CSV table of C-alpha atoms in Angstrom, one decimal:
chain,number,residue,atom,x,y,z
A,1,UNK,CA,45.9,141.0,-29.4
A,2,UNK,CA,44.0,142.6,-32.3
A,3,UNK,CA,41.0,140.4,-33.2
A,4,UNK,CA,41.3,139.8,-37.0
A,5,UNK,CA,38.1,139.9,-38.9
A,6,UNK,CA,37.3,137.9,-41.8
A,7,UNK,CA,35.3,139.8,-44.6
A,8,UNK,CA,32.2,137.2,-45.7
A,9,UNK,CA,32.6,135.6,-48.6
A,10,UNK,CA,30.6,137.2,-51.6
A,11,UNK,CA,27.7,135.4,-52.6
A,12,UNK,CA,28.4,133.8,-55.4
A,13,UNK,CA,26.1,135.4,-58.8
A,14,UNK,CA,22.8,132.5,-59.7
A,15,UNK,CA,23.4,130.9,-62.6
A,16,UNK,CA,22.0,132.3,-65.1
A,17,UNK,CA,19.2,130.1,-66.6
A,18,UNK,CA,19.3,128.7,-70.6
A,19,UNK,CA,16.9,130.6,-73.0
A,20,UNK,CA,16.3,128.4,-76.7
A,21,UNK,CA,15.1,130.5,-79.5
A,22,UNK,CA,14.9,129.1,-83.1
A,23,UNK,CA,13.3,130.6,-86.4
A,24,UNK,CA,12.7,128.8,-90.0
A,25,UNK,CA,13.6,130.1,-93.1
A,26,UNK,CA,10.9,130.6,-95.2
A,27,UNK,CA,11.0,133.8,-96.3
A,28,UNK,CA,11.6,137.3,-94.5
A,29,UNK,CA,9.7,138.0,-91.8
A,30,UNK,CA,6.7,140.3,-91.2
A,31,UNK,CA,6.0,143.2,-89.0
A,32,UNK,CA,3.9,140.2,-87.2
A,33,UNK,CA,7.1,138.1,-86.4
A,34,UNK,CA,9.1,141.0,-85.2
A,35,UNK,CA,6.6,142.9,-82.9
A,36,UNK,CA,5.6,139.2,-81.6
A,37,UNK,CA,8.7,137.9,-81.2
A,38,UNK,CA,12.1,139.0,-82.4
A,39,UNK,CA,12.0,142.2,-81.3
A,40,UNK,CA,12.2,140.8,-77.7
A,41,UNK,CA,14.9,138.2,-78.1
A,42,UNK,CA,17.5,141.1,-77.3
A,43,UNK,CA,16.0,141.8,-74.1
A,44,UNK,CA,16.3,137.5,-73.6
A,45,UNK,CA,20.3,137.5,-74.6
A,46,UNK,CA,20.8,140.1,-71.8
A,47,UNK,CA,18.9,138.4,-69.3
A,48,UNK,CA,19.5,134.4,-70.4
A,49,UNK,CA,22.1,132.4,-71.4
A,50,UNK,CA,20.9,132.4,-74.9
A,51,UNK,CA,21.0,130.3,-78.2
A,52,UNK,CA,19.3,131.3,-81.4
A,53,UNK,CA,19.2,129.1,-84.4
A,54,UNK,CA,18.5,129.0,-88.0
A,55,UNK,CA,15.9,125.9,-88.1
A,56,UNK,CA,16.8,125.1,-91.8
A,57,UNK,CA,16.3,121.3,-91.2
A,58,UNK,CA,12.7,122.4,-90.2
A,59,UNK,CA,12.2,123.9,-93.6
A,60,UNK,CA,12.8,121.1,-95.9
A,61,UNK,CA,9.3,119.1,-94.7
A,62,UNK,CA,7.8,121.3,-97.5
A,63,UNK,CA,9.7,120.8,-100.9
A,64,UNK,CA,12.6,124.1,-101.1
A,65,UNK,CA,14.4,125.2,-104.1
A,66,UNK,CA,17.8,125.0,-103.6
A,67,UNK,CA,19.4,128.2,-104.2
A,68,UNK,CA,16.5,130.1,-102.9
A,69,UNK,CA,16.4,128.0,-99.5
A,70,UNK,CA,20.5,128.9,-99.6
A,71,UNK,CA,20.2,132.8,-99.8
A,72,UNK,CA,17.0,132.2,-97.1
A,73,UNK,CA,19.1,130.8,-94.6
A,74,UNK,CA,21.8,133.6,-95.0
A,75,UNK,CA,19.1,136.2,-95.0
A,76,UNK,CA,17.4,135.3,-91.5
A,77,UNK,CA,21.4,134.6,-90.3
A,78,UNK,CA,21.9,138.1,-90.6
A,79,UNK,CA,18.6,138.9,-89.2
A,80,UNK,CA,19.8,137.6,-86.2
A,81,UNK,CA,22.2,139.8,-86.1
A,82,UNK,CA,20.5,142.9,-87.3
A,83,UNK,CA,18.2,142.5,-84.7
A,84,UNK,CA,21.1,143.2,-82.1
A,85,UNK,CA,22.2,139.8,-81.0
A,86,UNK,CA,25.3,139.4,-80.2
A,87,UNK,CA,27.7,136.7,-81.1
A,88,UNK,CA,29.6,137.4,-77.9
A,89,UNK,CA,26.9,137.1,-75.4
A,90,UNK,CA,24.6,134.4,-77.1
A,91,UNK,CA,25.2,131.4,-79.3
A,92,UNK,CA,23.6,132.2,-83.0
A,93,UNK,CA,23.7,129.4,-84.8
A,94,UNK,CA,22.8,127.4,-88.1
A,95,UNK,CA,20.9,124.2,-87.6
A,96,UNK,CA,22.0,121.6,-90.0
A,97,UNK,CA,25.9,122.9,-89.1
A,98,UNK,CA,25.1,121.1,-85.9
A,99,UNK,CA,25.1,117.3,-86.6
A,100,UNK,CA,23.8,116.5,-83.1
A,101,UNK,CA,20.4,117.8,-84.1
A,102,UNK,CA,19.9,115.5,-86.4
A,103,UNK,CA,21.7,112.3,-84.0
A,104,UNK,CA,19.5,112.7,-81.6
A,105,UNK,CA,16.7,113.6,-83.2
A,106,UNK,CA,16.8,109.8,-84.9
A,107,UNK,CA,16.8,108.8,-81.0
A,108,UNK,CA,14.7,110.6,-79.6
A,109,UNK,CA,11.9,109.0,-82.5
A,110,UNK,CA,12.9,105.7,-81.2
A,111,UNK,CA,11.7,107.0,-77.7
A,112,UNK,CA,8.3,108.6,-79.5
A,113,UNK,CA,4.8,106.8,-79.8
A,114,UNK,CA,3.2,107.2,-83.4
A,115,UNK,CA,-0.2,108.2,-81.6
A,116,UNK,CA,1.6,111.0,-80.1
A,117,UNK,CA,2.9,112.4,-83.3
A,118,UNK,CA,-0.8,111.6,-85.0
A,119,UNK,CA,-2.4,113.6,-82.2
A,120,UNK,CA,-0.4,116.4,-83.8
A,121,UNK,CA,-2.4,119.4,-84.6
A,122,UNK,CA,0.1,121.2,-86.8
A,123,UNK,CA,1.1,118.0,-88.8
A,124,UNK,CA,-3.0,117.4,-89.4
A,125,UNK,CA,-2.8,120.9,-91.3
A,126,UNK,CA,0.2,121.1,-93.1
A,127,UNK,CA,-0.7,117.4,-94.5
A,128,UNK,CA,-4.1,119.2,-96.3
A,129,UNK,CA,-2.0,122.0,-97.5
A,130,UNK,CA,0.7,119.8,-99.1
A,131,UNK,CA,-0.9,117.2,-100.3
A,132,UNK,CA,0.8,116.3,-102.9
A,133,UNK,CA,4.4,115.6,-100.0
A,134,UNK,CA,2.5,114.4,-96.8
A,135,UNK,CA,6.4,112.8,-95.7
A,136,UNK,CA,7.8,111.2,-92.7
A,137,UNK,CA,9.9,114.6,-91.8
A,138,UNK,CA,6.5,116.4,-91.8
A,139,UNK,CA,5.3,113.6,-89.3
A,140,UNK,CA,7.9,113.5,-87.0
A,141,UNK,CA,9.5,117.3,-86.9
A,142,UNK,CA,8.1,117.3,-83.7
A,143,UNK,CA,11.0,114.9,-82.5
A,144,UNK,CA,13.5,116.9,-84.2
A,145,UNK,CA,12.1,120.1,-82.5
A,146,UNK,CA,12.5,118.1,-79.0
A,147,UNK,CA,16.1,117.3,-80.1
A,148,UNK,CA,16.8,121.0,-80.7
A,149,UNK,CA,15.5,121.8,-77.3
A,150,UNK,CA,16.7,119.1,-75.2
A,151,UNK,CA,20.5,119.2,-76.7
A,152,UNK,CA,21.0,122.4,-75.2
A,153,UNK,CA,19.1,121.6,-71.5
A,154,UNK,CA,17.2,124.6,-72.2
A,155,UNK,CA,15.8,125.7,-69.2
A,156,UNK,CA,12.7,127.9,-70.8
A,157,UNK,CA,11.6,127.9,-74.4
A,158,UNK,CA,9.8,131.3,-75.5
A,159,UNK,CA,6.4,129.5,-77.4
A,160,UNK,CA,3.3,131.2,-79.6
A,161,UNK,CA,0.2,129.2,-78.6
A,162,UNK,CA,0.8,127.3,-82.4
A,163,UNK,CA,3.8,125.7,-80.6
A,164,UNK,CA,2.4,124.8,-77.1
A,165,UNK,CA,2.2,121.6,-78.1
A,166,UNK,CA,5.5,120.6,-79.4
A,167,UNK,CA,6.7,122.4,-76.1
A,168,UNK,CA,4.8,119.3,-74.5
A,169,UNK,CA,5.4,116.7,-76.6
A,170,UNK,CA,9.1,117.5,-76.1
A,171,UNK,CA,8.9,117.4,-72.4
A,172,UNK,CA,6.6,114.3,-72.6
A,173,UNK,CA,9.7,113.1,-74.6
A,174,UNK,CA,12.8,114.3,-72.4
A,175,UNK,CA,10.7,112.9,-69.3
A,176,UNK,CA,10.1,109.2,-70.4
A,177,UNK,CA,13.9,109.2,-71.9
A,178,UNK,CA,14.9,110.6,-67.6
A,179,UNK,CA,12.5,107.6,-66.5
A,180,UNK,CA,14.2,105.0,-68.0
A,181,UNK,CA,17.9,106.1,-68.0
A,182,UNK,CA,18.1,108.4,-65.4
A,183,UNK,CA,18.5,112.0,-65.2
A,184,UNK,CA,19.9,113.4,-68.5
A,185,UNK,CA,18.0,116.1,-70.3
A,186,UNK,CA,16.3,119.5,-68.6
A,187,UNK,CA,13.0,119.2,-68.9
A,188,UNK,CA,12.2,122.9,-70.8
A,189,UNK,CA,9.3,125.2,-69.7
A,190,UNK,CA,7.4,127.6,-71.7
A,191,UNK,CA,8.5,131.1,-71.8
A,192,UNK,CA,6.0,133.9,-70.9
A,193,UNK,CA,7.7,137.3,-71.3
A,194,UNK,CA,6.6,141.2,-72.6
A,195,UNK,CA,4.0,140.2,-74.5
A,196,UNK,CA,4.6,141.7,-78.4
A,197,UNK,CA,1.4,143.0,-80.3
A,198,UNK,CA,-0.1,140.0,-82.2
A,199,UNK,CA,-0.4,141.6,-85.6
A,200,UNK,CA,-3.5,140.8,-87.7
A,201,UNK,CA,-3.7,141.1,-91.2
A,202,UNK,CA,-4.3,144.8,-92.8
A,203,UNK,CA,-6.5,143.4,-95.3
A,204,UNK,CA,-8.3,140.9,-93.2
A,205,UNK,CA,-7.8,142.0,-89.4
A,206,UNK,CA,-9.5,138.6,-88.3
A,207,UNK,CA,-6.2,136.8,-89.8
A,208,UNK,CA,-3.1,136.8,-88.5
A,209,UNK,CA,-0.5,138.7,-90.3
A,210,UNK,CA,1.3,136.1,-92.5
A,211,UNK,CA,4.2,136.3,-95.1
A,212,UNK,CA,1.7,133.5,-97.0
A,213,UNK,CA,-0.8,135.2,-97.5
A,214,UNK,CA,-1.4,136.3,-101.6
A,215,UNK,CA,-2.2,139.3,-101.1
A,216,UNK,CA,1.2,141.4,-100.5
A,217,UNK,CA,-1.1,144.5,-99.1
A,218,UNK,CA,-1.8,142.0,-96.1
A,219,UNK,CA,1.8,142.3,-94.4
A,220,UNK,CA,4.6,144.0,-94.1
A,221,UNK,CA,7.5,142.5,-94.7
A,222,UNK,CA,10.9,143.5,-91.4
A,223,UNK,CA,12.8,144.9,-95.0
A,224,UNK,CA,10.4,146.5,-97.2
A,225,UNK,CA,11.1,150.4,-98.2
A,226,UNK,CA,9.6,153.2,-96.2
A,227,UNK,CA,7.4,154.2,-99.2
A,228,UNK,CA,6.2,150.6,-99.3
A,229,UNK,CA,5.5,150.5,-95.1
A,230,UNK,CA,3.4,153.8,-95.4
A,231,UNK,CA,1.2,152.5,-98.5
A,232,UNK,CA,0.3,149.2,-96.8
A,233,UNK,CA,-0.4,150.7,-93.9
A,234,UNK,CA,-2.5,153.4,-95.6
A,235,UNK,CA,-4.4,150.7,-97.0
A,236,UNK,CA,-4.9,149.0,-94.2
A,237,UNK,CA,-8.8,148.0,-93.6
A,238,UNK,CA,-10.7,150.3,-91.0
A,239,UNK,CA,-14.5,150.7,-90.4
A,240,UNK,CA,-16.4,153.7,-91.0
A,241,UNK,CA,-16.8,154.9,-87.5
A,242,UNK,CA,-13.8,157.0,-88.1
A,243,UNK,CA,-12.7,157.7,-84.3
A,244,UNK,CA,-9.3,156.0,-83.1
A,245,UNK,CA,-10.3,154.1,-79.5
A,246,UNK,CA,-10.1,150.2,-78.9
A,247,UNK,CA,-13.1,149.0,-79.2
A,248,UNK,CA,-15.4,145.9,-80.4
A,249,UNK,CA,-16.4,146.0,-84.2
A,250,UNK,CA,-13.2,148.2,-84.5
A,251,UNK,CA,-11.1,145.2,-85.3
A,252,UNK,CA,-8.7,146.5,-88.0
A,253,UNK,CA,-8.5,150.0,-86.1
A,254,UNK,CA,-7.5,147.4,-82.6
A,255,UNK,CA,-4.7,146.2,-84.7
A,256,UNK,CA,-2.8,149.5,-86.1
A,257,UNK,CA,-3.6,150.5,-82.1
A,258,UNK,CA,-1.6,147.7,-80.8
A,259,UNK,CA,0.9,148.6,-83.9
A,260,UNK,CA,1.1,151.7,-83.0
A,261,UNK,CA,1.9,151.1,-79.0
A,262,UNK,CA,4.2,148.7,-79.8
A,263,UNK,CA,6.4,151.2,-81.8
A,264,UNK,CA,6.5,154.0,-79.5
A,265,UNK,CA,5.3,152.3,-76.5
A,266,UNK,CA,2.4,154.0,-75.8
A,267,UNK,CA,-1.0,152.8,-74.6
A,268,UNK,CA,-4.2,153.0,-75.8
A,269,UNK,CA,-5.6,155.3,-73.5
A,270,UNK,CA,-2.8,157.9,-74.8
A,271,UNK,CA,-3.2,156.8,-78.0
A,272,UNK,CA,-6.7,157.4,-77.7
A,273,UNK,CA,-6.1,161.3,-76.2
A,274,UNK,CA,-3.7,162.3,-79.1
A,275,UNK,CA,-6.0,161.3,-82.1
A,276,UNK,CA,-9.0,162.8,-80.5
A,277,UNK,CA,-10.9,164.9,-83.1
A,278,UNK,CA,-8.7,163.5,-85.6
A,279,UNK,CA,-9.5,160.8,-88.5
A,280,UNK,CA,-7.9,157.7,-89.6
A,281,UNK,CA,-6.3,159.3,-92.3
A,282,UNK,CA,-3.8,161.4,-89.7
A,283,UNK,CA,-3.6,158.0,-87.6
A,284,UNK,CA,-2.7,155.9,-90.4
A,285,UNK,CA,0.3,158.4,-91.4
A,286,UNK,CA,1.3,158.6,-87.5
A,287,UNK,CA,1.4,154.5,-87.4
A,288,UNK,CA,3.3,154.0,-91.1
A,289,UNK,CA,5.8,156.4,-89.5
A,290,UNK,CA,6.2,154.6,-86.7
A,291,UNK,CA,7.0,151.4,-88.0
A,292,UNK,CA,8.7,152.9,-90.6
A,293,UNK,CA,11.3,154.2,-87.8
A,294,UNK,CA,11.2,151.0,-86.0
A,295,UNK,CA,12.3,149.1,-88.6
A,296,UNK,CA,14.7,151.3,-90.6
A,297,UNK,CA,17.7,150.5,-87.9
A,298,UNK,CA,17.2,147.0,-88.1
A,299,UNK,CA,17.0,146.9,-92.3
A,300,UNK,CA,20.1,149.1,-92.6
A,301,UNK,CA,22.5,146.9,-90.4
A,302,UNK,CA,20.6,144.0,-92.3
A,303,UNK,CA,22.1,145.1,-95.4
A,304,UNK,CA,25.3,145.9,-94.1
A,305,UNK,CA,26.0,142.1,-93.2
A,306,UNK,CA,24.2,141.4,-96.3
A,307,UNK,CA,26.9,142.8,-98.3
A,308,UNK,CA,29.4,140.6,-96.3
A,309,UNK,CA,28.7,137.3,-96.9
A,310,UNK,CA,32.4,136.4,-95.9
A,311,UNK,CA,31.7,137.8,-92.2
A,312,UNK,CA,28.4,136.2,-91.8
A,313,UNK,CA,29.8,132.7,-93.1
A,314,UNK,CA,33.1,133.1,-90.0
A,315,UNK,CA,29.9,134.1,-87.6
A,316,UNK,CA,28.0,131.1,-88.7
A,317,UNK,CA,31.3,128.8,-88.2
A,318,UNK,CA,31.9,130.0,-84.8
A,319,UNK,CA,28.1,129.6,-83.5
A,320,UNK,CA,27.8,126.4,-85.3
A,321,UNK,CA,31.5,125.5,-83.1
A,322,UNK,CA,30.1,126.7,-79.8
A,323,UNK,CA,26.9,125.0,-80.3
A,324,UNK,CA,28.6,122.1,-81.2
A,325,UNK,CA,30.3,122.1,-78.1
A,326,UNK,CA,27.5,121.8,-75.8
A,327,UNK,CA,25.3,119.4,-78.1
A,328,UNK,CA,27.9,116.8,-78.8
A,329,UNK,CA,28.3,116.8,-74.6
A,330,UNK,CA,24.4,116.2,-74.1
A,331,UNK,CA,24.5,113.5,-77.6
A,332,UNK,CA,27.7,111.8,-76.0
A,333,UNK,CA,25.6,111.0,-72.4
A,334,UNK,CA,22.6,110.0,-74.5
A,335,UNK,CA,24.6,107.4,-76.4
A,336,UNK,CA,26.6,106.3,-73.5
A,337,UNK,CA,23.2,105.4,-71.8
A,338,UNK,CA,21.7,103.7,-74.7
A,339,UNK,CA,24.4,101.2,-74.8
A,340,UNK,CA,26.3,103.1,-78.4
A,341,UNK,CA,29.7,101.8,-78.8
A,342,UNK,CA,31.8,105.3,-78.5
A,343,UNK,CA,35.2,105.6,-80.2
């Protein structure tokens, strides 16, 4: 009798691990925020199981107008989008859409020593900067921050060194909630992928690039017009060396270099080889082109969905349900093991 052979079974594919990407909105983002950061969270979506959220509850700690805080949260929304996320593959969402965030963020505070939140770096500065509305949400956004990440048992958290911190306090926080109740939050870890360029200032190449700064030749803004793009960047602050290498003293030429390989993904050393013999005013031109190019794909789908405000409210409504869906089961076992009465 024929022996009959049994094919192995097929390995079943690793779970994909969870990603947890969030952005405020206060105001549209620089050249800084996209080469550092956004411009990688499409690479995350394909590799993660991914949620990106609109961290408007975030952005009241400082006083917001209304309306303009309104149009800002649709703006970055569609950013989202024009970046190339996809609302089939990852959850984009809008914070305060998603009750749970701010459930368990009230918890989670109850669960949170005040010296922890004084030890605070970021709330020591924001406090001298806005003087005039030092408030409890400015004290405690940490927690709120730990809610966001613990609700979806995010596995890694991408962080800048500014948010290294809340990273730990939010494990310091999921870990003592474990400790007393038992397992029932992943406890996150930071992030460390492709690094982006970090983008200094034009006008000051010793400052980061920031959307705050006064002085609009500073930064470049993800939707300003090409003519715009190629006079900052022709105003940008050199030295008088006039030869395009990295190099110390050469601190605003190291920052349209790491620009520049950024956008067309060469390095240095090529860099260096193509503008031998050549001045700053040719590399200038060859670096406002190429961020011109880099962000001209993402501004024209940006103001496609723009001028659909009825598509990006469905696409909100369906992140906001799907998030929902996955918050609500982390808030449910965080109530059930505090003693809530559920209905």
């Amino acid at each position: 009798m024929e022996e009959i052979k049994v094919a192995p079974e097929a390995p079943k594919p690793e779970k994909k691990k969870t990603i947890l990407s969030c952005i405020q909105p206060s105001g549209i983002p620089t050249l800084g925020n996209y080469l550092g950061a956004l411009k990688n969270w499409k690479l995350l979506a394909d590799e993660f199981d991914s949620a990106f959220a609109v961290a408007d509850l975030h952005a009241i700690t400082v006083r917001q107008d209304p309306q303009k805080l309104r149009k800002q949260i649709m703006e970055v929304f569609a950013l989202l989008l024009a970046i190339g996320l996809d609302p089939e593959k990852s959850i984009i969402f809008i914070q305060s859409q998603v009750p749970a965030h701010s459930q368990l963020a009230w918890i989670l505070n109850c669960y949170t020593q005040f010296g922890e939140m004084s030890r605070m770096t970021q709330f020591k500065d924001k406090s001298q900067s806005h003087a005039d509305n030092v408030n409890v949400g400015l004290f405690a956004y940490p927690v709120l921050m730990a809610a966001d990440i613990l609700l979806y048992q995010a596995d890694l958290v991408p962080v800048g060194a500014d948010q290294k911190q809340h990273l730990e306090i939010a494990r310091d926080i999921g870990n003592r909630f474990n400790g007393i109740y038992g397992k029932t939050f992943t406890i996150p870890e930071p992030y460390i992928g492709k690094s982006g360029a970090r983008v200094m200032s034009l006008q000051d190449p010793m400052k980061k690039m920031s959307k705050s700064d006064p002085n609009p030749k500073s930064f470049v803004s993800v939707f300003d017009q090409p003519e715009t793009i190629m006079k900052k960047i022709r105003s940008a602050v050199t030295d008088s060396e006039g030869g395009v290498y990295y190099g110390e003293g050469k601190d605003g030429i190291n920052n349209l270099m790491g620009i520049y390989s950024c956008c067309t993904g060469l390095d240095y050393d090529q860099i260096t080889a193509d503008f031998s013999g050549k001045g700053y005013g040719d590399f200038k031109n060859a670096v406002g082109e190429a961020v011109v190019e880099e962000l001209r794909p993402v501004r024209e789908r940006y103001e496609m969905f723009m001028k659909d405000q009825a598509y990006l409210k469905e696409m909100a409504a369906k992140g906001a349900e799907s998030a929902s869906r996955i918050a609500n089961r982390t808030l449910t076992k965080v109530m059930k093991k505090c003693g809530f009465v559920l209905p």
